[in-house]
Coordinates of C-alpha atoms in Angstrom, one line a residue:
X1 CA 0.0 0.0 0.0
X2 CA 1.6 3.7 -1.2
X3 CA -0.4 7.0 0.6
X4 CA 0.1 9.9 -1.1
X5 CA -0.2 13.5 0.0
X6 CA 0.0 16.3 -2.7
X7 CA 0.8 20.2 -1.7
X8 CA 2.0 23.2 -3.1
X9 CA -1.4 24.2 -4.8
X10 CA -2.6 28.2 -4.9
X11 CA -4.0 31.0 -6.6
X12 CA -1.6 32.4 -8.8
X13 CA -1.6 35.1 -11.7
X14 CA -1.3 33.7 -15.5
X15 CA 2.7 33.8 -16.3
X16 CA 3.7 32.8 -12.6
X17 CA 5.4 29.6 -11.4
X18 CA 4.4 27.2 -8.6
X19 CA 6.4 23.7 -7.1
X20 CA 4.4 20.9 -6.6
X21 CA 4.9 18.4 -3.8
X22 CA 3.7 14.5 -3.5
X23 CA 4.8 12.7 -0.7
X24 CA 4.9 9.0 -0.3
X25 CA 4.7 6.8 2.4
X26 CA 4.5 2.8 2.6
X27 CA 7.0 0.1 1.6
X28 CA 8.9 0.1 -1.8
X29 CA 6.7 3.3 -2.4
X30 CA 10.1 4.8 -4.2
X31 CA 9.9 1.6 -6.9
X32 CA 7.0 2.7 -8.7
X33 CA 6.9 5.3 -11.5
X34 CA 5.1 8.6 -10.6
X35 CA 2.8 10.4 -12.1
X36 CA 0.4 13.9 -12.5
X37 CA -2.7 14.2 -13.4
X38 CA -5.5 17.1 -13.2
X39 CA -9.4 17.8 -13.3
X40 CA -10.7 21.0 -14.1
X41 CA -14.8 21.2 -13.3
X42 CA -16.8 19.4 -15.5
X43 CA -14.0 17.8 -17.5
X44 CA -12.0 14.4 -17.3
X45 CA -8.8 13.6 -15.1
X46 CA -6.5 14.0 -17.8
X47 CA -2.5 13.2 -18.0
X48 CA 0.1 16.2 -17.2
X49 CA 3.6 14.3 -16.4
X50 CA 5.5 10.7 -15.4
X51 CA 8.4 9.9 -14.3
X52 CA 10.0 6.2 -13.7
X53 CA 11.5 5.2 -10.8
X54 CA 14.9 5.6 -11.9
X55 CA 14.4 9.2 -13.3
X56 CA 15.8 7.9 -16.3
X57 CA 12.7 9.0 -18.3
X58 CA 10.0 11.4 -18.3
X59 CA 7.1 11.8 -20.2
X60 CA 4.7 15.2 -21.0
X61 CA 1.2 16.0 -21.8
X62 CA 2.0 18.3 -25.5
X63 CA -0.3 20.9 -22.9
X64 CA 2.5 20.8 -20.7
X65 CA 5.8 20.4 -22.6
X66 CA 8.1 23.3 -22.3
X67 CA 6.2 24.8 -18.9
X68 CA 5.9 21.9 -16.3
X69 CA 8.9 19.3 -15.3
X70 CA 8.8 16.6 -13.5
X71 CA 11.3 15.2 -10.7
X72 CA 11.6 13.2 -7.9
X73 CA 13.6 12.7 -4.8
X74 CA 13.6 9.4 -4.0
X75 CA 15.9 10.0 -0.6
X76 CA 12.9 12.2 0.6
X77 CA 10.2 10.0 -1.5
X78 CA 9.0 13.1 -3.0
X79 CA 7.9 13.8 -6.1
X80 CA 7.6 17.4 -7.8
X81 CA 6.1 18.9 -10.3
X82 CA 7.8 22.6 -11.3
X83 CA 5.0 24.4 -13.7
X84 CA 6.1 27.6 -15.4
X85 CA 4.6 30.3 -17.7
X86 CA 1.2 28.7 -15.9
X87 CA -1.9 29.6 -18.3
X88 CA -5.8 29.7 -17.0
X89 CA -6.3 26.7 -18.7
X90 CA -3.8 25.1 -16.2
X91 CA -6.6 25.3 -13.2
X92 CA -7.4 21.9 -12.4
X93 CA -6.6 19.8 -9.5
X94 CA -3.6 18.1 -9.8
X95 CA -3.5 14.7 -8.3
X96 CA -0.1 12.4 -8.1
X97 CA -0.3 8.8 -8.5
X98 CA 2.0 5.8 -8.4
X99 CA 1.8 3.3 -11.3
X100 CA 1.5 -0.2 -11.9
X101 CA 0.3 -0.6 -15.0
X102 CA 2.1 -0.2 -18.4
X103 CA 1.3 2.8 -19.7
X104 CA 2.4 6.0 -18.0
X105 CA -0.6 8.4 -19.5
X106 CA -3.9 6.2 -18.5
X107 CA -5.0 6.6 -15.4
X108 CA -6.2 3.0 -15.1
X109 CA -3.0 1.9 -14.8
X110 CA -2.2 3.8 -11.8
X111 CA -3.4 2.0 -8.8
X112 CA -2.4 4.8 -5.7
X113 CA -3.8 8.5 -5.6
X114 CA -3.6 11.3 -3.4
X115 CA -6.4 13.3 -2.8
X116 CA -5.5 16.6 -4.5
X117 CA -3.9 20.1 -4.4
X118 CA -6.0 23.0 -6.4
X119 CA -4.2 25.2 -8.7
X120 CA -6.0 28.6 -9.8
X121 CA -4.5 30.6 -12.6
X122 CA -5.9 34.0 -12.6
X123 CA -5.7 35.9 -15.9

């Protein structure tokens, strides 16, 4: 069993920069790739980032590429996700999740979630 706690989520104005946090707790919870995903209101949890284990690879939402990376810590099992020139369209809440499935954009195949941070973008 992984927990997950996300923070780092705020108001911010259209342009700005905010860090987000997912901290993981249980056994091995540092083996599994990570990943974010987000729900604005009224629309599907959709895919922002993934990371594997390793850090070796990462993979981006095209929404996201260029603004947002993805890290992780796995000394602190931590994961972050550093989002740049953040756009209204951004507001969502942005969930983290540890997969164990095969495919790192599917949220079926992640199997551990945290409950959420909310990120407004003000314009």
């Amino acid at each position: 069993q992984v927990q997950l706690v996300e923070s780092g989520g705020e108001l911010v104005q259209a342009g700005g920069s905010l860090r987000l946090s997912c901290a993981a707790s249980g056994r091995t919870s540092s083996s599994y790739a990570m990943g974010w995903f987000r729900q604005a209101p009224g629309k599907e949890r959709e895919f922002v980032a993934a990371i594997r284990w390793s850090a070796s690879s990462t993979y981006y939402a095209d929404s996201v590429k260029g603004r947002f990376t993805i890290s992780r810590d796995n000394t602190k099992n931590t994961v972050y996700l550093q989002m740049s020139s953040l756009k209204p369209e951004d507001t969502a809440v942005y969930y983290c999740a540890a997969r164990v499935g095969s495919s790192y954009y599917v949220t079926g195949d992640y199997a551990y979630w945290g409950r959420g941070t909310q990120v407004t973008v003000s314009s």
